[in-house]
């Protein structure tokens, strides 16, 4: 076991594994590679800014400090980190890959896996919260803050554990035949494990929302209000976005686990499938927050406040006029959320 960890700092190992699984194809450069990379980095910047806007909105407005919005804030934070991790992954790919040691490579890929897993677990946490809300189960008592912290903490601990398994030893440094073609230092068995975990999460989300649908659509239900019916539409969009974004990546990983080395050439285009999966991090804030009128108003307040501060800053430089801060917790009378 000690000899395996010694290889973690041997940069030649990375090239050896890429030559075995890809024939050194990662080193190719030029417009055919950097143009898609530029587009993906631009998408990641959009994801970061979009989720940062959600976080600022949730933090500023006291009305959004309820359980549902705090879970949405956690989802936005995980998606923000996923955008940053995937951006770093793209910038450190290509010929730069061969300058990395195995431990650096594991950190590069592990952070992307961990943050994307945290985003998926956050979706599950939101599904649980929605089920609790629609069934009116009072699990949030006086210690509801403690319960929410435990649930959110569990999301991050499990996601971090999944992402760190390869660096802790579940890799193929000592067995080239077990190596993935998409991620040449990862074991195929590890990828199958990740697919299984994500599939179980998807089934759990479908099961929870299916139960919500049955409760709301029940002829004896007294909660089939306009708000709960709007929730069904939101749920349909969420499940559709999750499946559409992640299914191609799942299929690629399944093919990777079953295909022999250099047999399935579609695996060498896997970056595009993972980039498509990252779109889920951009879709989540839109689906979970822009369907809320209150959240839309807060977005506009945050954006207009930033524009006003820039104008005041420029005018104070010219005329020395005093600056006035925007309110940090605007009060609105109605609460018309549909999430």
mmCIF file of C-alpha atoms in Angstrom:
data_model
loop_
_atom_site.group_PDB
_atom_site.id
_atom_site.type_symbol
_atom_site.label_atom_id
_atom_site.label_comp_id
_atom_site.label_asym_id
_atom_site.label_seq_id
_atom_site.Cartn_x
_atom_site.Cartn_y
_atom_site.Cartn_z
ATOM 1 C CA UNK A 1 0.000 0.000 0.000
ATOM 2 C CA UNK A 2 2.835 2.381 0.755
ATOM 3 C CA UNK A 3 4.264 1.910 -2.732
ATOM 4 C CA UNK A 4 0.934 3.007 -4.231
ATOM 5 C CA UNK A 5 0.989 6.296 -2.322
ATOM 6 C CA UNK A 6 4.578 6.911 -3.439
ATOM 7 C CA UNK A 7 3.299 6.964 -7.021
ATOM 8 C CA UNK A 8 1.035 9.910 -6.123
ATOM 9 C CA UNK A 9 3.954 12.297 -6.704
ATOM 10 C CA UNK A 10 5.261 10.644 -9.863
ATOM 11 C CA UNK A 11 4.187 12.884 -12.765
ATOM 12 C CA UNK A 12 5.174 10.176 -15.275
ATOM 13 C CA UNK A 13 2.259 8.078 -14.007
ATOM 14 C CA UNK A 14 -0.291 10.490 -15.456
ATOM 15 C CA UNK A 15 1.282 10.309 -18.916
ATOM 16 C CA UNK A 16 1.551 6.519 -18.655
ATOM 17 C CA UNK A 17 -2.163 6.130 -17.939
ATOM 18 C CA UNK A 18 -3.229 8.589 -20.651
ATOM 19 C CA UNK A 19 -1.004 6.857 -23.203
ATOM 20 C CA UNK A 20 -2.542 3.506 -22.254
ATOM 21 C CA UNK A 21 -6.208 4.604 -22.375
ATOM 22 C CA UNK A 22 -6.191 7.525 -24.833
ATOM 23 C CA UNK A 23 -2.946 7.219 -26.766
ATOM 24 C CA UNK A 24 -1.940 10.707 -25.546
ATOM 25 C CA UNK A 25 -4.979 12.327 -27.186
ATOM 26 C CA UNK A 26 -5.317 14.748 -24.272
ATOM 27 C CA UNK A 27 -2.284 16.649 -25.487
ATOM 28 C CA UNK A 28 -3.975 17.854 -28.655
ATOM 29 C CA UNK A 29 -4.447 21.620 -28.816
ATOM 30 C CA UNK A 30 -5.645 24.207 -31.284
ATOM 31 C CA UNK A 31 -8.945 25.919 -32.165
ATOM 32 C CA UNK A 32 -10.746 22.553 -32.250
ATOM 33 C CA UNK A 33 -10.058 22.268 -28.520
ATOM 34 C CA UNK A 34 -9.720 25.745 -27.047
ATOM 35 C CA UNK A 35 -12.898 27.157 -28.612
ATOM 36 C CA UNK A 36 -15.214 24.633 -26.865
ATOM 37 C CA UNK A 37 -13.161 25.109 -23.699
ATOM 38 C CA UNK A 38 -13.717 28.868 -23.916
ATOM 39 C CA UNK A 39 -17.463 28.331 -24.263
ATOM 40 C CA UNK A 40 -17.512 25.981 -21.270
ATOM 41 C CA UNK A 41 -15.525 28.458 -19.143
ATOM 42 C CA UNK A 42 -18.018 31.169 -20.135
ATOM 43 C CA UNK A 43 -20.861 28.887 -19.053
ATOM 44 C CA UNK A 44 -19.117 28.288 -15.719
ATOM 45 C CA UNK A 45 -18.783 32.048 -15.167
ATOM 46 C CA UNK A 46 -22.508 32.396 -15.808
ATOM 47 C CA UNK A 47 -23.234 29.601 -13.318
ATOM 48 C CA UNK A 48 -21.073 31.276 -10.664
ATOM 49 C CA UNK A 49 -22.666 34.720 -11.119
ATOM 50 C CA UNK A 50 -26.174 33.314 -11.267
ATOM 51 C CA UNK A 51 -25.844 31.298 -8.071
ATOM 52 C CA UNK A 52 -24.031 34.160 -6.337
ATOM 53 C CA UNK A 53 -27.090 36.314 -7.047
ATOM 54 C CA UNK A 54 -29.284 33.671 -5.418
ATOM 55 C CA UNK A 55 -27.048 33.535 -2.334
ATOM 56 C CA UNK A 56 -26.994 37.316 -1.945
ATOM 57 C CA UNK A 57 -30.778 37.468 -2.306
ATOM 58 C CA UNK A 58 -31.340 34.762 0.316
ATOM 59 C CA UNK A 59 -28.905 36.400 2.754
ATOM 60 C CA UNK A 60 -30.271 39.946 2.362
ATOM 61 C CA UNK A 61 -33.981 39.270 2.829
ATOM 62 C CA UNK A 62 -35.184 38.033 6.229
ATOM 63 C CA UNK A 63 -38.281 36.569 4.578
ATOM 64 C CA UNK A 64 -36.054 34.034 2.806
ATOM 65 C CA UNK A 65 -34.596 32.674 6.052
ATOM 66 C CA UNK A 66 -37.128 29.811 6.149
ATOM 67 C CA UNK A 67 -36.233 26.146 5.740
ATOM 68 C CA UNK A 68 -37.114 25.991 2.028
ATOM 69 C CA UNK A 69 -35.061 29.021 1.041
ATOM 70 C CA UNK A 70 -32.108 27.962 3.168
ATOM 71 C CA UNK A 71 -32.060 24.649 1.294
ATOM 72 C CA UNK A 72 -32.241 26.589 -1.964
ATOM 73 C CA UNK A 73 -29.300 28.674 -0.747
ATOM 74 C CA UNK A 74 -27.358 25.482 -0.055
ATOM 75 C CA UNK A 75 -28.178 24.246 -3.560
ATOM 76 C CA UNK A 76 -27.000 27.545 -5.011
ATOM 77 C CA UNK A 77 -23.750 27.334 -3.019
ATOM 78 C CA UNK A 78 -23.061 23.793 -4.231
ATOM 79 C CA UNK A 79 -23.831 24.785 -7.828
ATOM 80 C CA UNK A 80 -21.559 27.821 -7.504
ATOM 81 C CA UNK A 81 -18.702 25.597 -6.318
ATOM 82 C CA UNK A 82 -19.501 23.120 -9.098
ATOM 83 C CA UNK A 83 -19.100 25.906 -11.652
ATOM 84 C CA UNK A 84 -15.752 26.942 -10.147
ATOM 85 C CA UNK A 85 -14.520 23.333 -9.952
ATOM 86 C CA UNK A 86 -15.477 22.547 -13.537
ATOM 87 C CA UNK A 87 -13.854 25.782 -14.719
ATOM 88 C CA UNK A 88 -10.610 24.828 -12.959
ATOM 89 C CA UNK A 89 -10.910 21.351 -14.454
ATOM 90 C CA UNK A 90 -11.132 22.765 -17.982
ATOM 91 C CA UNK A 91 -8.254 25.218 -17.458
ATOM 92 C CA UNK A 92 -6.025 22.425 -16.141
ATOM 93 C CA UNK A 93 -6.879 20.026 -18.976
ATOM 94 C CA UNK A 94 -5.191 19.515 -22.347
ATOM 95 C CA UNK A 95 -1.423 19.552 -22.381
ATOM 96 C CA UNK A 96 -1.427 20.927 -18.814
ATOM 97 C CA UNK A 97 -2.622 17.503 -17.663
ATOM 98 C CA UNK A 98 0.832 16.011 -18.148
ATOM 99 C CA UNK A 99 2.376 18.589 -15.821
ATOM 100 C CA UNK A 100 0.250 17.294 -12.949
ATOM 101 C CA UNK A 101 1.219 14.674 -10.416
ATOM 102 C CA UNK A 102 -1.374 11.973 -9.647
ATOM 103 C CA UNK A 103 -2.320 13.653 -6.358
ATOM 104 C CA UNK A 104 -2.946 16.940 -8.220
ATOM 105 C CA UNK A 105 -4.964 15.057 -10.821
ATOM 106 C CA UNK A 106 -7.065 13.438 -8.082
ATOM 107 C CA UNK A 107 -7.718 16.850 -6.529
ATOM 108 C CA UNK A 108 -8.694 18.277 -9.934
ATOM 109 C CA UNK A 109 -11.216 15.544 -10.658
ATOM 110 C CA UNK A 110 -12.262 14.912 -7.052
ATOM 111 C CA UNK A 111 -13.389 18.492 -6.428
ATOM 112 C CA UNK A 112 -15.544 18.396 -9.554
ATOM 113 C CA UNK A 113 -17.096 15.083 -8.467
ATOM 114 C CA UNK A 114 -17.646 16.293 -4.903
ATOM 115 C CA UNK A 115 -19.303 19.591 -5.839
ATOM 116 C CA UNK A 116 -21.540 18.034 -8.458
ATOM 117 C CA UNK A 117 -22.479 15.321 -5.956
ATOM 118 C CA UNK A 118 -23.274 18.023 -3.394
ATOM 119 C CA UNK A 119 -25.580 19.659 -5.924
ATOM 120 C CA UNK A 120 -27.403 16.357 -6.466
ATOM 121 C CA UNK A 121 -27.672 15.704 -2.710
ATOM 122 C CA UNK A 122 -29.027 19.234 -2.272
ATOM 123 C CA UNK A 123 -31.763 18.404 -4.780
ATOM 124 C CA UNK A 124 -32.618 15.399 -2.640
ATOM 125 C CA UNK A 125 -32.685 17.583 0.485
ATOM 126 C CA UNK A 126 -35.098 19.973 -1.227
ATOM 127 C CA UNK A 127 -37.301 17.040 -2.267
ATOM 128 C CA UNK A 128 -37.367 15.875 1.356
ATOM 129 C CA UNK A 129 -38.275 19.378 2.550
ATOM 130 C CA UNK A 130 -41.054 19.667 -0.042
ATOM 131 C CA UNK A 131 -42.436 16.302 1.041
ATOM 132 C CA UNK A 132 -42.371 17.426 4.669
ATOM 133 C CA UNK A 133 -44.139 20.681 3.763
ATOM 134 C CA UNK A 134 -46.842 19.108 1.601
ATOM 135 C CA UNK A 135 -47.638 16.336 4.084
ATOM 136 C CA UNK A 136 -47.514 18.840 6.963
ATOM 137 C CA UNK A 137 -45.239 16.583 9.019
ATOM 138 C CA UNK A 138 -43.872 18.691 11.853
ATOM 139 C CA UNK A 139 -40.251 17.550 11.858
ATOM 140 C CA UNK A 140 -39.050 21.094 12.395
ATOM 141 C CA UNK A 141 -39.692 21.809 16.048
ATOM 142 C CA UNK A 142 -37.818 24.166 18.285
ATOM 143 C CA UNK A 143 -34.544 22.653 17.110
ATOM 144 C CA UNK A 144 -35.322 23.065 13.402
ATOM 145 C CA UNK A 145 -32.072 24.974 12.869
ATOM 146 C CA UNK A 146 -30.141 22.012 14.240
ATOM 147 C CA UNK A 147 -32.054 19.620 11.978
ATOM 148 C CA UNK A 148 -31.392 21.735 8.894
ATOM 149 C CA UNK A 149 -27.697 22.032 9.741
ATOM 150 C CA UNK A 150 -27.470 18.265 10.172
ATOM 151 C CA UNK A 151 -29.173 17.613 6.826
ATOM 152 C CA UNK A 152 -27.059 20.154 4.965
ATOM 153 C CA UNK A 153 -23.908 18.944 6.717
ATOM 154 C CA UNK A 154 -24.730 15.355 5.738
ATOM 155 C CA UNK A 155 -25.041 16.455 2.091
ATOM 156 C CA UNK A 156 -21.533 17.905 2.123
ATOM 157 C CA UNK A 157 -19.915 15.122 4.144
ATOM 158 C CA UNK A 158 -21.258 12.393 1.847
ATOM 159 C CA UNK A 159 -20.359 14.392 -1.269
ATOM 160 C CA UNK A 160 -16.823 15.009 0.022
ATOM 161 C CA UNK A 161 -16.443 11.318 0.877
ATOM 162 C CA UNK A 162 -17.529 10.272 -2.625
ATOM 163 C CA UNK A 163 -15.125 12.721 -4.256
ATOM 164 C CA UNK A 164 -12.174 11.723 -2.052
ATOM 165 C CA UNK A 165 -12.449 7.931 -2.406
ATOM 166 C CA UNK A 166 -9.974 7.757 -5.338
ATOM 167 C CA UNK A 167 -7.297 9.821 -3.583
ATOM 168 C CA UNK A 168 -7.707 7.613 -0.520
ATOM 169 C CA UNK A 169 -6.847 4.528 -2.553
ATOM 170 C CA UNK A 170 -9.784 3.499 -4.756
ATOM 171 C CA UNK A 171 -7.948 4.107 -8.029
ATOM 172 C CA UNK A 172 -6.163 2.148 -10.747
ATOM 173 C CA UNK A 173 -2.570 3.313 -10.263
ATOM 174 C CA UNK A 174 -1.490 -0.283 -9.676
ATOM 175 C CA UNK A 175 -3.730 -1.882 -12.331
ATOM 176 C CA UNK A 176 -3.919 -0.316 -15.799
ATOM 177 C CA UNK A 177 -6.486 -2.866 -16.969
ATOM 178 C CA UNK A 178 -9.010 -1.503 -14.451
ATOM 179 C CA UNK A 179 -8.585 2.097 -15.634
ATOM 180 C CA UNK A 180 -11.373 4.248 -17.029
ATOM 181 C CA UNK A 181 -11.016 5.593 -20.565
ATOM 182 C CA UNK A 182 -12.755 8.851 -19.639
ATOM 183 C CA UNK A 183 -10.820 9.392 -16.379
ATOM 184 C CA UNK A 184 -7.617 7.352 -16.811
ATOM 185 C CA UNK A 185 -6.576 7.256 -13.136
ATOM 186 C CA UNK A 186 -10.018 6.253 -11.874
ATOM 187 C CA UNK A 187 -11.104 2.651 -11.398
ATOM 188 C CA UNK A 188 -14.060 1.468 -13.481
ATOM 189 C CA UNK A 189 -15.518 -0.044 -10.321
ATOM 190 C CA UNK A 190 -15.479 3.389 -8.673
ATOM 191 C CA UNK A 191 -17.370 4.889 -11.612
ATOM 192 C CA UNK A 192 -19.978 2.114 -11.358
ATOM 193 C CA UNK A 193 -20.317 2.942 -7.666
ATOM 194 C CA UNK A 194 -20.903 6.635 -8.446
ATOM 195 C CA UNK A 195 -23.501 5.778 -11.111
ATOM 196 C CA UNK A 196 -25.307 3.539 -8.629
ATOM 197 C CA UNK A 197 -25.369 6.252 -5.952
ATOM 198 C CA UNK A 198 -26.642 8.911 -8.353
ATOM 199 C CA UNK A 199 -29.282 6.521 -9.756
ATOM 200 C CA UNK A 200 -30.549 5.762 -6.249
ATOM 201 C CA UNK A 201 -30.775 9.501 -5.534
ATOM 202 C CA UNK A 202 -32.777 10.009 -8.714
ATOM 203 C CA UNK A 203 -35.143 7.190 -7.745
ATOM 204 C CA UNK A 204 -35.536 8.697 -4.267
ATOM 205 C CA UNK A 205 -36.386 12.115 -5.738
ATOM 206 C CA UNK A 206 -38.883 10.558 -8.159
ATOM 207 C CA UNK A 207 -40.427 8.578 -5.291
ATOM 208 C CA UNK A 208 -40.784 11.636 -3.050
ATOM 209 C CA UNK A 209 -42.293 13.796 -5.761
ATOM 210 C CA UNK A 210 -44.522 10.917 -6.863
ATOM 211 C CA UNK A 211 -45.926 10.749 -3.350
ATOM 212 C CA UNK A 212 -46.424 14.525 -3.379
ATOM 213 C CA UNK A 213 -48.300 14.212 -6.671
ATOM 214 C CA UNK A 214 -50.573 11.508 -5.264
ATOM 215 C CA UNK A 215 -51.358 13.572 -2.166
ATOM 216 C CA UNK A 216 -52.121 16.738 -4.111
ATOM 217 C CA UNK A 217 -54.161 14.961 -6.778
ATOM 218 C CA UNK A 218 -56.126 12.916 -4.255
ATOM 219 C CA UNK A 219 -59.834 13.647 -4.419
ATOM 220 C CA UNK A 220 -59.886 13.821 -0.646
ATOM 221 C CA UNK A 221 -56.952 16.213 -0.353
ATOM 222 C CA UNK A 222 -57.767 19.644 0.995
ATOM 223 C CA UNK A 223 -54.425 21.150 0.005
ATOM 224 C CA UNK A 224 -54.891 21.229 -3.785
ATOM 225 C CA UNK A 225 -54.631 25.000 -3.891
ATOM 226 C CA UNK A 226 -53.192 27.065 -6.704
ATOM 227 C CA UNK A 227 -49.860 27.137 -4.897
ATOM 228 C CA UNK A 228 -49.607 23.343 -4.538
ATOM 229 C CA UNK A 229 -50.689 22.806 -8.134
ATOM 230 C CA UNK A 230 -47.990 25.239 -9.226
ATOM 231 C CA UNK A 231 -45.581 23.104 -7.205
ATOM 232 C CA UNK A 232 -46.437 20.107 -9.419
ATOM 233 C CA UNK A 233 -45.405 22.093 -12.475
ATOM 234 C CA UNK A 234 -42.148 23.088 -10.776
ATOM 235 C CA UNK A 235 -41.488 19.461 -9.820
ATOM 236 C CA UNK A 236 -42.056 18.312 -13.405
ATOM 237 C CA UNK A 237 -39.561 20.872 -14.685
ATOM 238 C CA UNK A 238 -37.019 19.909 -12.017
ATOM 239 C CA UNK A 239 -37.205 16.191 -12.740
ATOM 240 C CA UNK A 240 -37.118 16.808 -16.476
ATOM 241 C CA UNK A 241 -34.046 19.050 -16.212
ATOM 242 C CA UNK A 242 -32.250 16.608 -13.936
ATOM 243 C CA UNK A 243 -32.868 13.632 -16.216
ATOM 244 C CA UNK A 244 -32.097 15.501 -19.435
ATOM 245 C CA UNK A 245 -28.851 16.967 -18.094
ATOM 246 C CA UNK A 246 -27.485 13.912 -16.303
ATOM 247 C CA UNK A 247 -28.686 10.969 -18.408
ATOM 248 C CA UNK A 248 -26.076 11.433 -21.208
ATOM 249 C CA UNK A 249 -23.249 11.558 -18.621
ATOM 250 C CA UNK A 250 -24.586 8.430 -16.911
ATOM 251 C CA UNK A 251 -24.695 6.617 -20.247
ATOM 252 C CA UNK A 252 -21.103 7.648 -21.015
ATOM 253 C CA UNK A 253 -19.884 6.382 -17.636
ATOM 254 C CA UNK A 254 -21.771 3.111 -18.086
ATOM 255 C CA UNK A 255 -20.185 2.662 -21.518
ATOM 256 C CA UNK A 256 -16.801 3.461 -19.995
ATOM 257 C CA UNK A 257 -17.244 0.746 -17.382
ATOM 258 C CA UNK A 258 -18.182 -1.869 -19.980
ATOM 259 C CA UNK A 259 -15.999 -0.975 -22.990
ATOM 260 C CA UNK A 260 -12.462 -2.266 -23.421
ATOM 261 C CA UNK A 261 -9.650 0.245 -23.826
ATOM 262 C CA UNK A 262 -9.835 2.269 -27.101
ATOM 263 C CA UNK A 263 -12.930 0.435 -28.352
ATOM 264 C CA UNK A 264 -15.610 3.096 -27.762
ATOM 265 C CA UNK A 265 -14.353 6.312 -29.347
ATOM 266 C CA UNK A 266 -17.347 8.276 -28.152
ATOM 267 C CA UNK A 267 -15.729 8.143 -24.710
ATOM 268 C CA UNK A 268 -13.048 10.582 -25.887
ATOM 269 C CA UNK A 269 -15.788 13.220 -26.333
ATOM 270 C CA UNK A 270 -16.960 12.773 -22.732
ATOM 271 C CA UNK A 271 -16.071 16.374 -21.781
ATOM 272 C CA UNK A 272 -19.035 17.617 -23.802
ATOM 273 C CA UNK A 273 -21.388 15.271 -21.946
ATOM 274 C CA UNK A 274 -20.074 16.442 -18.577
ATOM 275 C CA UNK A 275 -20.401 20.049 -19.709
ATOM 276 C CA UNK A 276 -24.023 19.325 -20.590
ATOM 277 C CA UNK A 277 -24.533 17.831 -17.121
ATOM 278 C CA UNK A 278 -23.132 21.038 -15.644
ATOM 279 C CA UNK A 279 -26.077 22.856 -17.228
ATOM 280 C CA UNK A 280 -28.107 21.439 -14.365
ATOM 281 C CA UNK A 281 -26.218 23.790 -12.038
ATOM 282 C CA UNK A 282 -27.376 26.692 -14.212
ATOM 283 C CA UNK A 283 -30.946 25.403 -14.456
ATOM 284 C CA UNK A 284 -31.458 24.825 -10.732
ATOM 285 C CA UNK A 285 -31.543 28.506 -9.682
ATOM 286 C CA UNK A 286 -33.922 29.279 -12.548
ATOM 287 C CA UNK A 287 -36.292 26.446 -11.706
ATOM 288 C CA UNK A 288 -36.281 26.774 -7.924
ATOM 289 C CA UNK A 289 -36.145 30.534 -7.545
ATOM 290 C CA UNK A 290 -37.322 32.383 -10.653
ATOM 291 C CA UNK A 291 -40.756 30.733 -10.311
ATOM 292 C CA UNK A 292 -41.078 32.670 -7.059
ATOM 293 C CA UNK A 293 -42.316 36.236 -7.494
ATOM 294 C CA UNK A 294 -40.700 37.218 -4.211
ATOM 295 C CA UNK A 295 -37.328 35.932 -5.377
ATOM 296 C CA UNK A 296 -37.645 37.721 -8.708
ATOM 297 C CA UNK A 297 -38.325 40.964 -6.870
ATOM 298 C CA UNK A 298 -35.275 40.407 -4.684
ATOM 299 C CA UNK A 299 -33.101 39.713 -7.748
ATOM 300 C CA UNK A 300 -34.183 43.032 -9.223
ATOM 301 C CA UNK A 301 -33.490 44.816 -5.929
ATOM 302 C CA UNK A 302 -29.978 43.348 -5.720
ATOM 303 C CA UNK A 303 -29.181 44.236 -9.323
ATOM 304 C CA UNK A 304 -30.688 47.724 -9.116
ATOM 305 C CA UNK A 305 -28.933 48.349 -5.791
ATOM 306 C CA UNK A 306 -25.585 47.495 -7.406
ATOM 307 C CA UNK A 307 -26.304 49.827 -10.310
ATOM 308 C CA UNK A 308 -27.346 52.638 -7.936
ATOM 309 C CA UNK A 309 -24.183 52.224 -5.874
ATOM 310 C CA UNK A 310 -22.040 52.465 -9.002
ATOM 311 C CA UNK A 311 -23.878 55.638 -10.068
ATOM 312 C CA UNK A 312 -23.604 57.152 -6.576
ATOM 313 C CA UNK A 313 -19.932 56.270 -6.430
ATOM 314 C CA UNK A 314 -19.226 58.017 -9.724
ATOM 315 C CA UNK A 315 -21.364 61.057 -8.798
ATOM 316 C CA UNK A 316 -19.733 61.363 -5.349
ATOM 317 C CA UNK A 317 -16.350 61.448 -7.004
ATOM 318 C CA UNK A 318 -17.557 64.319 -9.182
ATOM 319 C CA UNK A 319 -19.661 66.304 -6.653
ATOM 320 C CA UNK A 320 -18.747 64.840 -3.281
ATOM 321 C CA UNK A 321 -22.364 63.910 -2.556
ATOM 322 C CA UNK A 322 -23.060 61.472 0.312
ATOM 323 C CA UNK A 323 -23.897 57.833 -0.421
ATOM 324 C CA UNK A 324 -26.933 55.983 0.914
ATOM 325 C CA UNK A 325 -26.972 52.237 1.201
ATOM 326 C CA UNK A 326 -29.835 50.157 -0.117
ATOM 327 C CA UNK A 327 -31.947 48.341 2.451
ATOM 328 C CA UNK A 328 -30.639 44.892 3.271
ATOM 329 C CA UNK A 329 -33.969 43.346 4.221
ATOM 330 C CA UNK A 330 -36.805 44.834 2.161
ATOM 331 C CA UNK A 331 -40.293 44.207 3.481
ATOM 332 C CA UNK A 332 -43.070 43.129 1.171
ATOM 333 C CA UNK A 333 -46.662 42.564 2.140
ATOM 334 C CA UNK A 334 -47.512 39.592 0.011
ATOM 335 C CA UNK A 335 -45.845 36.242 -0.244
ATOM 336 C CA UNK A 336 -46.557 34.723 -3.647
ATOM 337 C CA UNK A 337 -44.058 31.934 -3.924
ATOM 338 C CA UNK A 338 -44.777 28.890 -6.065
ATOM 339 C CA UNK A 339 -41.822 26.685 -5.250
#
